[in-house]
Amino acid sequence: MPTIFTADSISRQRAPWWFNLAGHLLQPWVRILRDPVEPAVLLQTGTPVCYVIERDGFSDALILERACREAGLPRPSQAILGTRRRRSVIALARRDGWVFGRIRKRAPHEPLRQLVRSLEGMPERDIQIVPVSIYVGRAPSRDTGWFRVLFSENWVMVGRFRRMLALLLNGRDTVVHFSAPISLRSVLDETGDTAPERFTRMLARVLRTHFHRIRAVVIGPDLSHRRTVVDAVLNAEPVRSAINATAAKEKISHAKAWRKAQKLVLEIAADYSHPMVRSSSFLLRNFWNKLYDGIAMHHFDKARAAAPGYEVVYVPCHRSHADYLLMSYQLHVSGVVVPHIAAGVNLNLPGIGSILRRGGAFFLRRSFKGNALYSVVFNEYLAQLIDRGVPIEYFIEGGRSRTGRLLAPHAGMLAMTIRAFLRAPRRPVLFQPVYIGYEKLMEGTSYAGELSGKPKEKESLLGLLRGLKVLRQHYGHVALNFGEPIELNPLLDAASDNWRHAATASDAKPEWLNGVTDRLAEQIQININRAADVNPINLLALALLATPKHAMAENDLLAQLALSKGLLEELPYSDRITLTPMNPAGIIAYGEQMGWIQRVQHPLGDVLSVDGEQAILLSYFRNNVLHLNATAAWVACCFLNNRRMPRAAVVRLGRIIYPFIQGELFLPWDGRGFGAQLQATIDFFVRRGLLESTDDGHMLERGPGQDDGAFQLKVIARSLIQAFERYYITIAALARHGRHTLSAGELETTCTLIAQRLSLINELSAPEFFDKALFRGFIQKLRKRRVVWTDDNGKLDYTEALEGMVRDARVILSREVRHSILKIAGGDDAGDKEIAVAPRAPDDSPDAASDELHARHVAAEQHLHAQHGAPRIDEATDHEAATPPAASLRKPPR
């Protein structure tokens, strides 16, 4: 009978010559990647070590021996001092027999008993138990063939012949994962007087659970049989009740209603396949190399460190159809399981849908209304995934952003996730925001068309084939930035002390659920923005699109880019923001290389410009990072039409307007925090010489209109000025029509039409200027703050606070802009009439508006001084006559 060589059989004797020879023979076929790279830092020096592996096998013993030798760890072939163990390795499971042996899980009672006995009577002695996971063929490399993928690591304990093939084909992609050691002495002390037999069973069970969790993290959960998930959904009590209700309502048999539910769950469910994921990874590598110059991931190590022990829900922003594939591919090659992705049913195309399903996609309809059975089935399917610990990914924006901004979140999937967790809160949920940044989009042209009024083209195989031509273009770099994760439990604790005792019924909906969902949705969007990647195209878009002709002298552009980088470096938005390392000259050269900007040579200095169609596409990338520029843009806006302003007035007005900017750009500060950020930004402008601080720091003054500093301020201001113009359009339209005249929907439509007309007249290259969703968000914010409200007839009424908003608008918006808006809002005869709710100022120049603002501020300061001894400003200010925005290219400096 042939000798069977296993880790345990070797452990009962010294390493024979054939073991060392086998290690030398295996070495050319195996390349080991250790995780962590230096596992020695995990161990306590001077304490004996015993390694525990998941499954017994000759090859695993050889790989472990080599990995420990290369890492400078104690060798598994060494004996453990004080025990009868000649080898310091234990296996949890083994396969009996030589060829057709059965897999047998066993708790290694006797080896563990030996370790425990060695500690009896010696309280100062300890043994470190180190779990070691070995995966052969975890991540196929660039030269991996499809056949090799079939023999990569999975959940099946394979036989010796298949293991040998896996080593020959995939041995050069072997991962050895060392976990943190377990102190046997500490575990014994915690368990007290537990009997040795019971203690060994408990320790073996803990180790098996640990290996199962690590394998789920590395290669994904065991979802080999889709049928088991489908059956679990159909057998769940909520689905059975919904089937009975459907049969009674539609007067059909129970069997027919059951088949209807089965058809729905099959329409929804993913059919995850490890070989398909690995094959797709192999194919996508070459695909990405053709499309992109590189895919960078930032802060991923932090995200991976936070994930163990949690049900992870990835919530990235949604910019392109490529988002699905990029996320899955990057997670897979980085050693993390591919999540199940919620995809629109419009992507369930013949042939394509089945491939996406095998990659982890599950499909949902755009609306659940009118189909109670579908709603129950989908909720139950999501609950099954969460209960099984399957990582999930979905886009809370509901669709791809056509403007480059984050869209208002659709909280439906979040609410279903929270309710699924409340049903069985065994595994805490962690939401992982992800920012995805591009330098060029495949869908850019179609986005611009849709924003201009063209209907969205429906996804189809024919459309997919027509779209293949975009693959011939070059799309630069892509960045995936992982934001600060958000734990669900603290949000629930803040909402309700007894949420753990809430009803577990599937139709239970606690009264605090909507509030938690809304706060979670907003925080996800905020954390996505806090992880933005600022690439060269973003910086070029911020500068060039702020000029009327989308052109700038090269020297001016260099200075503006340096200013933008300096602002982000000196006043970082968050610790997860990433900024291009290119210098201003390199940014310009890269923009030319990517085809975004053109150089016009001139004897007095070259000019860099963007043509009309490119400017529309480039606005997308400006909007990606608009939130990073918000505080600087507000300060600069205050000096568009005013030469001098009180510092406190800039901050006070900023805090008034902040709730509306915050709702649109998902900014992270509260009112006080935004005020502090404004103060820091003002100090930055003073240091850079763009503003001058006078009157003991109480007054701010910019240079004359043609000064370089004034020009740079104007460029910064124009990135946000369109938002204030939209706000003024809304106020003007509402005031022109009067109280109890327009509903919220009618006001949205009116504002959109006004903005479209204004865009045509002024040739604005920003389709989002008349985006109806932005007007809707502003109106909702007005209603939330009770500036406007709905009467009994569904029409809008408003408070006198609207007057103050109109007055403050005159500080920011020029008379020319306000005149154009009022003329369109009120007809040709309304051009010279002020809004009815706002009292007319004696002099409607911007300086007069600023004088009025200063007078109001001085009065407030004097009142505070009288009451609290606060410093006062009682000195009048001078203002420079407003200079309208430049109407042509600024001349290059001599």
mmCIF file of C-alpha atoms in Angstrom, residues 175-293:
data_model
loop_
_atom_site.group_PDB
_atom_site.id
_atom_site.type_symbol
_atom_site.label_atom_id
_atom_site.label_comp_id
_atom_site.label_asym_id
_atom_site.label_seq_id
_atom_site.Cartn_x
_atom_site.Cartn_y
_atom_site.Cartn_z
ATOM 1 C CA VAL A 175 -1.375 33.756 -2.027
ATOM 2 C CA VAL A 176 -0.395 32.853 1.556
ATOM 3 C CA HIS A 177 -2.421 34.878 4.078
ATOM 4 C CA PHE A 178 -1.067 35.035 7.641
ATOM 5 C CA SER A 179 -3.677 36.063 10.202
ATOM 6 C CA ALA A 180 -2.972 37.688 13.542
ATOM 7 C CA PRO A 181 -1.823 35.074 16.083
ATOM 8 C CA ILE A 182 -4.072 33.750 18.838
ATOM 9 C CA SER A 183 -2.557 33.532 22.308
ATOM 10 C CA LEU A 184 -3.418 30.063 23.599
ATOM 11 C CA ARG A 185 -2.700 31.179 27.158
ATOM 12 C CA SER A 186 -5.127 34.114 26.859
ATOM 13 C CA VAL A 187 -7.890 31.888 25.477
ATOM 14 C CA LEU A 188 -7.378 29.373 28.288
ATOM 15 C CA ASP A 189 -7.526 32.110 30.919
ATOM 16 C CA GLU A 190 -10.745 33.523 29.411
ATOM 17 C CA THR A 191 -12.503 30.135 29.321
ATOM 18 C CA GLY A 192 -11.566 29.314 32.933
ATOM 19 C CA ASP A 193 -12.093 25.721 34.024
ATOM 20 C CA THR A 194 -13.546 24.478 30.736
ATOM 21 C CA ALA A 195 -12.891 20.763 30.170
ATOM 22 C CA PRO A 196 -10.052 20.090 27.694
ATOM 23 C CA GLU A 197 -12.316 18.180 25.276
ATOM 24 C CA ARG A 198 -14.847 21.000 25.208
ATOM 25 C CA PHE A 199 -12.096 23.587 24.892
ATOM 26 C CA THR A 200 -10.535 21.878 21.862
ATOM 27 C CA ARG A 201 -13.918 21.598 20.126
ATOM 28 C CA MET A 202 -14.596 25.272 20.770
ATOM 29 C CA LEU A 203 -11.164 26.352 19.457
ATOM 30 C CA ALA A 204 -11.524 24.215 16.328
ATOM 31 C CA ARG A 205 -14.958 25.720 15.650
ATOM 32 C CA VAL A 206 -13.555 29.240 16.027
ATOM 33 C CA LEU A 207 -10.727 28.434 13.617
ATOM 34 C CA ARG A 208 -13.102 26.967 11.009
ATOM 35 C CA THR A 209 -15.265 30.101 11.237
ATOM 36 C CA HIS A 210 -12.156 32.245 10.834
ATOM 37 C CA PHE A 211 -11.035 30.383 7.695
ATOM 38 C CA HIS A 212 -14.528 30.597 6.250
ATOM 39 C CA ARG A 213 -14.598 34.367 6.798
ATOM 40 C CA ILE A 214 -11.166 34.910 5.258
ATOM 41 C CA ARG A 215 -12.071 32.780 2.224
ATOM 42 C CA ALA A 216 -15.285 34.764 1.768
ATOM 43 C CA VAL A 217 -13.288 38.021 1.833
ATOM 44 C CA VAL A 218 -10.634 36.773 -0.602
ATOM 45 C CA ILE A 219 -12.635 34.801 -3.180
ATOM 46 C CA GLY A 220 -16.224 35.676 -2.344
ATOM 47 C CA PRO A 221 -19.132 33.943 -0.629
ATOM 48 C CA ASP A 222 -20.122 30.424 -1.567
ATOM 49 C CA LEU A 223 -22.939 31.084 -4.057
ATOM 50 C CA SER A 224 -22.313 28.127 -6.302
ATOM 51 C CA HIS A 225 -25.991 27.193 -6.519
ATOM 52 C CA ARG A 226 -28.314 29.969 -7.636
ATOM 53 C CA ARG A 227 -31.232 27.643 -7.071
ATOM 54 C CA THR A 228 -30.692 27.676 -3.294
ATOM 55 C CA VAL A 229 -31.086 31.460 -3.164
ATOM 56 C CA VAL A 230 -34.151 31.358 -5.417
ATOM 57 C CA ASP A 231 -35.737 28.632 -3.290
ATOM 58 C CA ALA A 232 -34.990 30.559 -0.106
ATOM 59 C CA VAL A 233 -36.754 33.620 -1.517
ATOM 60 C CA LEU A 234 -39.812 31.659 -2.638
ATOM 61 C CA ASN A 235 -40.056 29.838 0.712
ATOM 62 C CA ALA A 236 -39.809 33.009 2.803
ATOM 63 C CA GLU A 237 -42.963 33.895 4.709
ATOM 64 C CA PRO A 238 -43.392 37.395 3.179
ATOM 65 C CA VAL A 239 -43.210 35.959 -0.351
ATOM 66 C CA ARG A 240 -45.620 33.123 0.454
ATOM 67 C CA SER A 241 -48.085 35.649 1.830
ATOM 68 C CA ALA A 242 -47.679 37.838 -1.250
ATOM 69 C CA ILE A 243 -48.268 34.806 -3.506
ATOM 70 C CA ASN A 244 -51.516 34.019 -1.667
ATOM 71 C CA ALA A 245 -52.610 37.664 -1.891
ATOM 72 C CA THR A 246 -51.850 37.747 -5.629
ATOM 73 C CA ALA A 247 -53.811 34.558 -6.229
ATOM 74 C CA ALA A 248 -56.818 35.972 -4.378
ATOM 75 C CA LYS A 249 -56.629 39.425 -5.976
ATOM 76 C CA GLU A 250 -56.150 38.227 -9.562
ATOM 77 C CA LYS A 251 -58.404 35.173 -9.088
ATOM 78 C CA ILE A 252 -55.795 32.712 -10.296
ATOM 79 C CA SER A 253 -54.628 29.408 -8.859
ATOM 80 C CA HIS A 254 -51.929 29.283 -6.215
ATOM 81 C CA ALA A 255 -49.665 27.351 -8.580
ATOM 82 C CA LYS A 256 -49.954 30.059 -11.228
ATOM 83 C CA ALA A 257 -49.228 32.803 -8.700
ATOM 84 C CA TRP A 258 -46.228 30.796 -7.478
ATOM 85 C CA ARG A 259 -44.885 30.473 -11.030
ATOM 86 C CA LYS A 260 -45.357 34.210 -11.439
ATOM 87 C CA ALA A 261 -43.254 34.845 -8.324
ATOM 88 C CA GLN A 262 -40.653 32.354 -9.526
ATOM 89 C CA LYS A 263 -40.416 34.166 -12.859
ATOM 90 C CA LEU A 264 -39.877 37.453 -11.041
ATOM 91 C CA VAL A 265 -37.103 36.151 -8.796
ATOM 92 C CA LEU A 266 -35.374 34.561 -11.786
ATOM 93 C CA GLU A 267 -35.609 37.915 -13.563
ATOM 94 C CA ILE A 268 -33.929 39.560 -10.561
ATOM 95 C CA ALA A 269 -31.386 37.055 -9.269
ATOM 96 C CA ALA A 270 -27.686 37.013 -10.077
ATOM 97 C CA ASP A 271 -26.014 33.758 -11.123
ATOM 98 C CA TYR A 272 -22.574 34.406 -9.686
ATOM 99 C CA SER A 273 -19.797 32.315 -11.205
ATOM 100 C CA HIS A 274 -16.207 32.353 -9.960
ATOM 101 C CA PRO A 275 -14.816 31.063 -13.290
ATOM 102 C CA MET A 276 -16.762 33.774 -15.150
ATOM 103 C CA VAL A 277 -15.379 36.494 -12.858
ATOM 104 C CA ARG A 278 -11.844 35.247 -13.326
ATOM 105 C CA SER A 279 -12.243 34.872 -17.087
ATOM 106 C CA SER A 280 -13.709 38.389 -17.301
ATOM 107 C CA SER A 281 -10.802 39.727 -15.264
ATOM 108 C CA PHE A 282 -8.383 38.198 -17.735
ATOM 109 C CA LEU A 283 -10.238 39.682 -20.726
ATOM 110 C CA LEU A 284 -10.811 43.107 -19.172
ATOM 111 C CA ARG A 285 -7.128 43.666 -18.457
ATOM 112 C CA ASN A 286 -6.310 44.092 -22.143
ATOM 113 C CA PHE A 287 -9.530 46.053 -22.682
ATOM 114 C CA TRP A 288 -8.629 48.631 -20.007
ATOM 115 C CA ASN A 289 -5.076 48.904 -21.289
ATOM 116 C CA LYS A 290 -6.434 49.926 -24.689
ATOM 117 C CA LEU A 291 -8.902 52.480 -23.325
ATOM 118 C CA TYR A 292 -7.054 54.013 -20.392
ATOM 119 C CA ASP A 293 -3.523 55.034 -19.518
#
